[in-house]
XYZ file of C-alpha atoms in Angstrom:
674
model
C 0.039 -0.112 -0.034
C 2.782 2.442 0.892
C 4.451 2.106 -2.626
C 1.099 2.457 -4.273
C 0.442 5.796 -2.294
C 3.948 7.201 -3.102
C 3.492 6.527 -6.734
C 0.110 7.964 -6.814
C 1.185 11.384 -4.845
C 4.319 11.754 -6.816
C 2.380 11.182 -10.272
C -0.145 13.858 -9.039
C 2.248 16.451 -7.742
C 4.552 16.423 -10.760
C 1.779 17.506 -13.034
C 0.888 20.487 -10.904
C 1.921 24.072 -10.589
C 2.914 25.555 -7.299
C -0.669 27.215 -6.857
C -2.313 23.910 -7.916
C -0.337 21.971 -5.240
C -2.340 23.747 -2.477
C -5.716 23.216 -4.102
C -4.724 19.457 -4.340
C -3.855 19.420 -0.476
C -7.369 20.978 0.173
C -9.216 18.218 -1.631
C -10.463 14.960 -0.337
C -7.740 13.106 -2.377
C -4.965 14.633 -0.266
C -5.761 12.049 2.575
C -3.271 10.125 0.823
C -0.559 12.341 2.157
C -1.329 11.578 5.717
C -1.778 7.903 4.915
C 1.643 7.779 3.225
C 3.137 9.675 6.212
C 1.751 7.371 8.713
C 2.497 4.279 7.012
C 6.234 5.614 6.416
C 6.601 6.345 10.267
C 5.436 2.801 10.967
C 7.816 1.195 8.375
C 10.839 3.188 9.524
C 10.146 1.852 13.046
C 9.779 -1.686 11.570
C 6.475 -2.033 13.361
C 3.636 -2.131 10.769
C 0.039 -2.456 11.669
C -2.596 -4.847 10.427
C -4.132 -2.941 7.541
C -6.725 -5.694 7.046
C -8.190 -4.877 10.345
C -11.601 -3.260 9.917
C -11.278 -0.794 12.570
C -7.681 0.117 11.800
C -8.845 0.482 8.027
C -11.452 2.760 9.033
C -9.065 4.977 10.858
C -6.883 5.328 7.869
C -9.484 6.218 5.598
C -11.781 8.471 7.755
C -10.521 12.223 7.035
C -11.319 13.474 10.600
C -9.981 10.472 12.379
C -6.606 10.270 10.319
C -6.083 14.022 10.129
C -6.901 14.551 13.812
C -4.455 11.817 14.866
C -1.562 13.105 12.879
C -2.091 16.751 13.866
C -2.437 16.563 17.506
C 1.039 16.701 18.551
C 4.091 14.429 18.592
C 4.432 10.907 19.801
C 7.358 9.972 22.027
C 9.733 7.669 20.153
C 7.281 7.600 17.338
C 5.054 5.069 18.964
C 2.384 5.449 16.217
C 1.704 1.715 16.139
C 0.612 1.833 19.962
C -1.232 4.967 19.396
C -3.326 3.555 16.379
C -3.947 0.338 18.235
C -5.227 1.967 21.326
C -7.658 4.157 19.346
C -8.879 1.168 17.386
C -9.487 -0.800 20.722
C -11.413 2.045 22.004
C -13.627 2.408 19.049
C -14.171 -1.511 19.060
C -15.399 -1.272 22.700
C -17.405 1.949 22.065
C -18.419 2.666 18.432
C -19.720 6.055 19.443
C -16.044 7.149 19.389
C -15.999 7.289 15.769
C -17.137 10.988 15.715
C -17.181 14.284 17.727
C -15.995 14.551 21.328
C -15.425 10.802 21.879
C -13.308 10.720 18.673
C -11.125 13.521 19.821
C -11.161 11.787 23.460
C -10.088 8.470 22.083
C -7.317 10.013 19.839
C -6.038 11.988 22.843
C -5.813 8.838 24.842
C -4.072 6.794 22.195
C -1.525 9.596 21.684
C -0.819 9.874 25.265
C -0.753 6.475 26.242
C 1.267 5.154 23.380
C 3.892 5.685 26.086
C 3.052 4.446 29.726
C 1.711 6.931 31.976
C 2.422 6.287 35.667
C 0.564 7.029 38.784
C 1.824 9.636 41.091
C 0.417 7.779 43.966
C 1.382 4.254 43.462
C 3.983 4.362 40.571
C 2.331 1.697 38.454
C 0.920 2.223 34.913
C -2.535 3.765 34.401
C -4.682 1.909 31.992
C -5.432 4.236 28.981
C -8.578 2.471 27.755
C -9.999 2.517 31.252
C -9.230 6.188 31.272
C -11.071 6.875 28.132
C -14.190 5.173 29.515
C -13.983 7.356 32.815
C -13.866 10.663 31.000
C -16.266 9.526 28.503
C -18.755 8.517 31.292
C -18.106 11.821 33.168
C -18.532 13.847 30.087
C -22.110 12.012 29.361
C -22.873 12.906 33.058
C -22.095 16.464 32.570
C -19.577 16.380 35.582
C -16.761 18.194 33.747
C -16.569 22.080 33.133
C -17.880 23.599 30.146
C -14.765 24.120 28.293
C -13.790 20.290 28.149
C -16.725 19.757 25.579
C -15.049 21.940 22.984
C -11.302 20.991 23.582
C -9.471 19.596 20.546
C -7.681 16.397 20.775
C -4.269 17.791 21.432
C -5.607 19.890 24.422
C -7.440 16.646 25.721
C -4.162 14.968 25.972
C -3.166 16.996 28.833
C -6.319 16.224 30.574
C -6.367 12.351 30.165
C -2.606 12.312 30.869
C -3.276 13.060 34.572
C -0.824 11.179 36.969
C -3.755 11.140 39.492
C -5.865 7.849 39.213
C -9.586 7.914 38.641
C -10.677 7.638 42.294
C -8.376 10.610 43.159
C -9.960 12.553 40.211
C -13.462 11.948 41.634
C -12.284 12.973 45.033
C -10.940 16.199 43.686
C -14.464 17.125 41.962
C -16.202 16.217 45.199
C -13.963 18.227 47.555
C -12.691 21.086 45.476
C -13.695 24.279 47.350
C -16.977 25.624 45.767
C -15.826 29.166 45.017
C -12.910 27.480 42.614
C -15.366 25.246 40.695
C -14.956 27.574 37.578
C -12.896 27.172 34.435
C -11.320 30.428 35.321
C -10.183 29.527 38.829
C -9.973 25.868 39.188
C -6.302 25.563 38.871
C -5.675 28.180 41.294
C -7.654 26.276 44.006
C -4.150 24.581 44.933
C -3.128 27.721 46.835
C -6.189 27.476 49.257
C -6.054 23.506 49.542
C -2.441 22.748 50.012
C -0.411 24.258 52.771
C 3.266 25.030 51.930
C 5.197 23.298 54.615
C 8.923 22.256 54.769
C 8.036 19.954 57.683
C 4.694 17.977 58.274
C 3.168 18.237 61.515
C 5.578 15.765 63.267
C 8.676 17.689 62.197
C 9.650 15.339 59.432
C 11.402 17.293 56.538
C 10.016 17.128 53.075
C 13.348 15.864 51.958
C 12.723 12.657 53.923
C 10.782 9.780 52.584
C 8.736 9.737 55.593
C 7.236 13.276 55.091
C 3.983 11.457 53.711
C 4.238 8.587 56.326
C 4.992 5.923 53.699
C 1.390 6.299 52.218
C 0.549 6.780 48.635
C 0.812 10.444 47.502
C -2.553 10.929 46.455
C -4.306 14.313 45.918
C -6.289 13.806 49.123
C -3.084 13.110 50.931
C -1.325 16.144 49.532
C -4.318 18.205 50.717
C -4.184 16.730 54.213
C -0.333 16.813 54.765
C 0.861 19.714 52.637
C 3.979 19.993 50.890
C 6.255 22.434 48.785
C 6.475 23.406 45.265
C 6.186 20.098 43.718
C 2.922 19.106 45.634
C 1.360 22.447 45.073
C 1.953 22.265 41.319
C 1.128 18.639 40.851
C -2.165 19.271 42.921
C -2.856 22.341 40.783
C -2.591 20.322 37.601
C -4.581 17.410 38.955
C -7.586 19.628 40.167
C -7.737 21.255 36.737
C -7.619 17.678 35.123
C -10.429 16.361 37.356
C -12.801 18.915 35.834
C -11.595 18.459 32.359
C -9.434 21.404 32.190
C -5.717 20.812 30.689
C -2.886 21.065 33.079
C 0.532 19.714 33.731
C 3.567 20.374 36.084
C 6.603 22.275 34.765
C 10.040 22.443 35.862
C 11.951 25.740 36.809
C 15.456 26.207 38.062
C 15.109 24.795 41.678
C 11.372 24.818 41.518
C 8.195 23.159 40.079
C 5.280 25.150 38.724
C 2.396 24.173 36.582
C 0.539 25.310 33.534
C -3.182 25.056 32.948
C -5.479 26.084 30.180
C -7.402 28.858 32.130
C -10.990 29.205 31.069
C -10.256 26.543 28.385
C -8.581 29.251 26.199
C -5.248 30.527 27.542
C -2.339 28.606 29.118
C -1.774 30.182 32.441
C 1.649 29.710 34.462
C 0.753 28.945 38.043
C 3.004 28.750 41.324
C 5.372 30.583 39.116
C 9.031 32.033 40.057
C 11.012 32.087 36.825
C 8.417 32.755 34.010
C 7.956 31.075 30.747
C 11.371 31.001 29.494
C 12.714 29.186 32.291
C 9.960 26.603 32.316
C 10.357 23.170 30.634
C 7.998 20.111 30.479
C 8.183 17.921 33.482
C 9.784 14.392 32.832
C 7.008 11.885 31.983
C 4.865 14.138 30.076
C 4.772 14.198 26.058
C 5.425 17.421 24.388
C 5.434 18.736 20.721
C 8.438 20.520 19.136
C 10.533 21.271 22.158
C 10.606 20.651 25.823
C 10.488 24.337 26.766
C 6.917 25.233 28.173
C 6.342 28.305 25.774
C 5.659 25.692 23.031
C 2.527 24.742 24.603
C 0.668 28.038 24.146
C 2.293 28.266 20.610
C 0.877 24.842 19.737
C -2.504 26.145 21.339
C -2.375 29.004 18.746
C -1.768 26.555 15.807
C -4.792 24.394 16.976
C -7.123 27.029 16.951
C -7.377 26.832 13.169
C -7.283 23.069 12.673
C -7.892 23.444 8.888
C -4.853 25.793 8.454
C -2.607 23.617 10.670
C -3.366 20.423 8.855
C -3.002 22.057 5.306
C 0.523 23.277 6.562
C 1.441 19.808 7.690
C 0.423 18.320 4.400
C 2.660 20.979 2.486
C 5.450 20.365 4.780
C 5.154 16.509 3.898
C 5.051 17.342 0.192
C 7.936 19.805 0.351
C 10.040 17.259 2.281
C 9.189 14.145 0.151
C 7.595 14.876 -3.238
C 8.318 18.303 -4.614
C 11.418 19.267 -6.741
C 14.167 20.759 -4.629
C 13.873 24.166 -6.244
C 10.351 24.609 -5.109
C 10.797 23.183 -1.366
C 11.368 26.807 -0.133
C 8.442 28.380 -1.818
C 6.074 25.730 -0.583
C 7.177 25.886 3.076
C 7.157 29.590 3.014
C 3.624 29.616 1.918
C 2.827 27.043 4.450
C 4.213 29.516 7.041
C 1.747 31.994 5.894
C -1.221 29.590 6.349
C 0.133 28.594 9.941
C 3.018 30.467 11.152
C 2.774 28.819 14.601
C 3.765 25.341 13.059
C 7.389 25.448 14.305
C 8.547 22.468 12.221
C 7.858 24.493 9.144
C 10.576 27.015 10.014
C 12.899 24.270 10.834
C 12.345 22.646 7.493
C 12.454 26.007 5.718
C 16.074 26.591 7.061
C 16.939 23.182 5.559
C 15.504 24.061 2.318
C 17.268 27.386 2.027
C 20.638 25.712 2.869
C 20.452 23.552 -0.126
C 21.308 26.487 -2.170
C 18.557 25.716 -4.826
C 16.684 29.103 -4.263
C 17.855 31.797 -6.813
C 17.685 35.472 -6.097
C 14.604 36.138 -8.377
C 12.653 33.503 -6.600
C 13.574 34.794 -3.178
C 12.914 38.351 -4.018
C 9.237 37.423 -5.413
C 8.585 35.289 -2.469
C 9.577 37.752 0.240
C 8.387 40.950 -1.248
C 4.725 40.570 -0.283
C 5.877 39.970 3.233
C 7.717 43.301 3.361
C 4.847 45.146 1.638
C 2.388 43.906 4.255
C 4.835 44.774 7.050
C 5.255 48.391 5.600
C 1.509 48.856 5.185
C 0.892 47.802 8.807
C 3.777 49.962 10.063
C 1.859 52.942 8.459
C -1.177 52.327 10.251
C -2.168 55.166 12.749
C -1.586 54.158 16.264
C -0.124 55.105 19.607
C 3.632 55.563 18.505
C 4.733 56.158 22.047
C 3.355 52.989 23.657
C 6.067 51.012 25.183
C 8.827 53.328 23.862
C 11.740 54.613 26.107
C 10.840 57.497 28.347
C 13.147 59.461 30.562
C 12.348 62.302 33.066
C 13.725 64.938 35.105
C 13.237 62.489 38.136
C 11.735 59.264 39.006
C 12.521 57.589 35.625
C 11.114 54.331 37.040
C 7.528 55.778 37.437
C 7.858 57.519 34.026
C 8.112 54.275 32.338
C 4.494 53.632 32.802
C 3.264 56.976 31.226
C 4.041 55.650 27.889
C 2.698 52.197 28.587
C -0.893 51.667 29.927
C -0.818 54.400 32.398
C 0.550 55.031 36.023
C 1.487 57.813 38.214
C 4.579 60.036 37.459
C 5.411 62.993 39.834
C 7.987 65.888 40.052
C 8.447 67.630 43.401
C 10.506 70.177 41.577
C 9.287 73.779 40.346
C 10.614 73.018 36.854
C 10.400 69.387 35.247
C 10.371 67.595 31.894
C 9.545 64.250 30.434
C 10.887 63.005 27.131
C 9.835 60.020 25.037
C 12.134 58.470 22.348
C 9.622 57.324 19.483
C 12.428 54.941 18.112
C 12.464 56.674 14.844
C 10.807 59.266 12.479
C 6.912 59.606 13.068
C 4.214 61.904 11.726
C 2.152 62.959 14.531
C -1.486 63.401 14.369
C -2.350 64.222 17.960
C -0.996 64.179 21.573
C -2.892 63.549 24.747
C -1.719 64.280 28.185
C -3.642 62.679 31.212
C -2.676 64.927 34.081
C -2.342 63.513 37.712
C -4.658 65.037 40.142
C -4.495 68.833 39.767
C -0.726 68.936 39.320
C -0.809 70.079 35.710
C 1.508 72.689 34.317
C 0.068 76.098 33.421
C 3.111 77.085 31.316
C 4.964 74.237 29.249
C 6.864 74.053 25.893
C 6.242 71.056 23.649
C 9.346 70.107 21.644
C 9.886 67.671 18.904
C 13.234 66.279 17.663
C 13.333 66.878 14.103
C 16.647 66.068 12.167
C 18.665 65.759 15.386
C 17.341 68.997 16.743
C 14.600 69.862 19.030
C 12.124 72.582 17.856
C 9.139 74.115 19.413
C 5.955 72.777 18.126
C 3.189 73.600 20.589
C 2.633 75.360 24.138
C -0.025 75.183 26.956
C -2.025 77.820 24.871
C -2.643 75.162 22.222
C -4.022 72.576 24.742
C -7.689 71.452 24.707
C -8.234 70.486 28.302
C -11.434 68.982 29.608
C -13.295 70.316 32.547
C -12.332 67.624 35.083
C -11.084 69.001 38.494
C -8.960 65.963 39.076
C -6.987 63.946 36.447
C -7.964 66.061 33.480
C -7.053 65.026 29.745
C -5.491 67.639 27.507
C -5.365 67.156 23.946
C -2.913 68.995 21.427
C -3.182 68.685 17.638
C -0.225 67.311 15.666
C 2.179 68.897 13.596
C 3.878 68.420 10.043
C 7.561 67.789 10.992
C 8.878 64.165 10.991
C 9.596 63.539 14.981
C 11.795 61.072 16.429
C 11.444 62.412 19.885
C 8.873 64.303 22.077
C 9.666 66.411 25.142
C 7.377 68.312 27.441
C 9.227 71.052 29.443
C 7.006 72.163 32.381
C 6.901 75.403 34.445
C 4.300 76.844 36.772
C 2.813 73.799 38.362
C 0.274 73.168 41.094
C 0.981 71.659 44.342
C -1.138 68.291 44.708
C -3.783 68.236 47.426
C -2.806 64.976 48.896
C 0.825 65.009 49.698
C 1.329 68.596 49.401
C 4.673 68.442 47.533
C 4.149 67.534 43.830
C 4.021 70.343 41.428
C 3.680 67.964 38.271
C 2.062 64.795 37.637
C 1.346 62.634 34.473
C -0.784 59.600 34.393
C -0.379 58.771 30.691
C 0.723 60.307 27.464
C -0.891 59.033 24.183
C 1.010 60.027 20.761
C -1.113 59.059 17.754
C 0.581 58.768 14.430
C 2.345 56.815 12.007
C 5.759 55.261 12.279
C 8.023 55.809 9.242
C 11.244 53.949 10.235
C 14.697 55.357 9.842
C 15.664 56.273 6.422
C 19.028 55.670 5.014
C 20.906 56.001 1.689
C 20.349 52.389 0.429
C 22.278 52.973 -2.921
C 25.505 53.973 -1.614
C 28.363 51.886 -2.772
C 26.261 49.090 -4.104
C 26.903 47.094 -7.457
C 26.106 49.215 -10.584
C 25.946 48.724 -14.294
C 25.546 51.280 -16.874
C 25.515 51.307 -20.868
C 29.284 52.448 -20.502
C 31.375 49.313 -19.366
C 33.415 49.721 -16.436
C 32.009 53.004 -15.501
C 28.987 54.113 -13.116
C 30.791 53.964 -9.741
C 30.836 57.687 -9.582
C 26.924 57.649 -9.176
C 26.939 55.844 -5.956
C 30.204 56.643 -4.205
C 28.698 59.449 -2.120
C 31.279 62.076 -3.670
C 29.507 64.894 -5.563
C 32.846 66.120 -6.910
C 32.833 63.085 -9.216
C 30.468 62.342 -12.110
C 29.447 60.111 -14.600
C 28.725 61.012 -18.230
C 27.301 59.417 -21.236
C 27.099 60.708 -24.940
C 24.602 57.949 -25.935
C 21.122 59.379 -26.608
C 19.479 56.146 -24.917
C 21.501 55.383 -21.762
C 20.662 53.197 -18.883
C 21.712 52.618 -15.305
C 21.021 49.674 -13.141
C 21.700 49.497 -9.301
C 21.544 46.314 -7.599
C 20.450 47.005 -3.816
C 21.654 43.834 -2.522
C 18.503 43.122 -0.489
C 14.775 44.179 -0.781
C 14.496 47.858 -0.145
C 11.460 50.043 0.840
C 12.291 53.123 -1.348
C 10.930 56.509 -0.252
C 12.406 58.753 -2.877
C 15.295 58.955 -5.211
C 17.577 62.188 -6.014
C 19.345 63.012 -9.162
C 22.390 65.219 -8.727
C 22.835 66.674 -12.125
C 26.084 68.124 -13.131
C 24.196 71.225 -14.364
C 20.439 71.019 -15.316
C 18.187 68.151 -15.887
C 19.011 66.503 -19.312
C 16.163 64.772 -21.321
C 13.597 62.524 -19.604
C 14.083 59.770 -17.074
C 12.146 56.584 -16.569
C 12.759 54.956 -13.181
C 11.707 51.356 -12.507
C 11.557 49.526 -9.047
C 12.639 45.880 -10.046
C 11.640 42.796 -7.982
C 12.643 39.478 -9.210
C 13.929 41.173 -12.370
C 10.395 42.593 -13.187
C 9.058 45.990 -12.770
C 7.203 46.411 -9.689
C 6.760 50.258 -9.905
C 7.860 52.917 -12.458
C 7.577 56.673 -13.156
C 8.647 58.713 -16.075
C 9.251 62.619 -16.205
C 12.154 65.083 -15.673
C 13.368 64.879 -12.123
C 15.870 66.201 -9.687
C 13.885 64.171 -6.912
C 11.390 61.600 -7.391
C 8.976 60.688 -4.569
C 7.722 57.002 -5.568
C 7.109 54.827 -2.451
C 7.730 51.165 -3.128
C 9.794 47.990 -2.866
C 12.728 47.304 -5.055
C 15.601 44.889 -5.261
C 17.216 46.684 -8.126
C 16.833 50.228 -9.577
C 16.540 50.374 -13.458
C 16.830 54.058 -14.845
C 16.549 54.813 -18.656
C 17.838 58.229 -19.832
C 16.330 59.465 -23.094
C 15.865 62.566 -25.284
C 19.323 64.016 -24.800
C 22.395 63.807 -26.685
C 24.448 63.734 -23.464
C 23.948 63.068 -19.611
C 26.156 64.144 -16.694
C 25.154 63.102 -13.498
C 27.212 63.602 -10.123
C 25.150 61.186 -7.786
C 22.200 59.012 -7.753
C 20.729 58.522 -4.134
C 18.084 56.147 -3.121
C 16.682 56.939 0.282
C 14.682 54.232 2.191
C 15.103 51.214 4.366
C 16.868 47.830 3.122
C 16.121 44.414 4.596
C 18.065 41.165 3.947
C 16.231 37.880 3.434
C 16.922 36.982 7.094
C 15.317 40.275 8.237
C 12.215 39.761 6.382
C 11.949 36.258 7.529
C 12.229 37.379 10.919
C 9.498 40.160 10.566
C 7.245 37.359 9.171
C 7.845 35.461 12.309
C 6.558 38.408 14.413
C 3.672 39.149 12.136
C 2.378 35.613 12.430
C 1.836 35.364 16.113
C -1.542 36.295 17.705
C 0.267 37.864 20.547
C 3.871 38.328 19.574
C 4.613 40.327 22.741
C 3.443 37.786 25.162
C 6.442 36.235 27.072
C 5.887 32.733 25.902
C 5.710 33.778 22.270
C 8.815 35.959 22.666
C 10.693 32.943 23.519
C 9.542 30.927 20.609
C 10.067 33.685 18.256
C 13.481 34.234 19.537
C 14.096 30.529 18.980
C 12.865 30.666 15.369
C 14.858 33.858 14.897
C 17.837 31.903 16.093
C 17.354 29.259 13.302
C 16.863 32.051 10.525
C 20.195 33.651 11.640
C 22.030 30.678 10.986
C 20.882 30.612 7.329
C 23.451 31.337 4.655
C 21.155 33.368 2.207
C 21.266 36.505 0.418
C 19.595 38.667 -2.507
């Protein structure tokens, strides 16, 4: 069967263009790709399954069953044979497990119990099939919290994989404090039910095997005796699992914490000391991609759109086993657009690039849409001050919150200032100041840093302040100068009525505008060709005392920008006056992306280019000192890193920052250029 599948898929893929491959992978016929992958994994382990078995055959040929099985996380040691056989046995015992919640539950059990799961209390193995029947019954009896009924199979793995035995889970549901029997609070019940104790009531240390008096360490016994971090975290995970909410303990340096799916939607790090970046999956628990805990919420994001994740996995398989080498990168890059949280895609894409089969034109054509989307998003109107660096005449630690979500910054001096570094040039639409109490300035200057120098743009006379006695908002209209920093110089304050010492106070500053990014000369000393062989370097050397000349009426200049650049404008420094007409084209992948014709000293043409092509016409001679393209350039690595950030739902979340950093590290090792 495996050879037949391989021939059929290969024959199909070889006939399709790149765009058609994705269409094929969204069709019913594409189930063959997952069938091939599963049978290949089994063959490589030398452990085939009984294909003639009616139930196993059903699993292999049912779309939902097979696709859920192969996209619900990794299996330790590739024990797919055990996983399939457990799922098959569950279906034989309970035919209702062929669909819906019970199918997801059966697959979660099969994947989880493909490797032995051990009881925390007794040390023996827990029966996976019995665990399925327990949760299936509890679900039928509506004993579990509501989020359980919509969990996907991957999430359910961290419910059914509980180290607590079934009777412990029943005890947990019967004894959980009533105020915590809620999907938003159940994991936190551990802090109210387990006392942190280095010594038990008889003075025996937790480091001594007699701490629990030689009895099985059940959830009930932990509640009775107490414990330290390990007991608290394992109890918290177990209580969540008892109510159908995913949870698991995680290790931190010298500590045990736990994560649980708070409200059935977001992974929450409980009993935490070191944060997500220092948290790793506890031994004895299966994980996907990497052991570090931040990969759990990232997989959770991937699972939110199962169709996208499944398609991205099929594309990954096709790229690895069936496509031409020259198309591998393009297929994988497209897959990262469909499901950017699929970590394996980024790892495989690095391999595709390292093969050296991707030429410059293909790379530019593939990456330019990412850069265009990034630039468009960057030009959205937003609070350009939020999260930026802020300094003040005093209390810098308090000033930090002024440019975040709000706080209280004060000054007890009669003259004070606050300065926000916007991180690059921005156009400003509006500035809002939320004053603290009554400590607003009656006389201030608003300064903007423009081209490296501060200039006065507004004063207190321009402020439109609301009539609130305490904490009024003041609004100032924007200005037409690109601004890199904003500074408020304050005088004539008002002593606060509470402490009697603060002249000035600001709760928050919101600066609405558009980030433009730092602009540089992107054409300087780049590779250049002209209609005159071995001439042209004078045009991009930054020296206006040199010049290039041509006496051909139809002349041309091509500048390779050695990357993809977002061009803002292009300047022609003529030796004397403008000569003839010019046609400038921004090329991407060797083809025109944008063009403009006319007579120019300066061309304001915003767009993306990997190469500038300039045609000179309608003159018998041309003399040009310098051609200066101004904008921002990005390497292939830069753009791929940008894409990683763009793809995550919450890129600033601490767990995503860890994974984004990990993927960026993979990208940084690539040997690619444009």
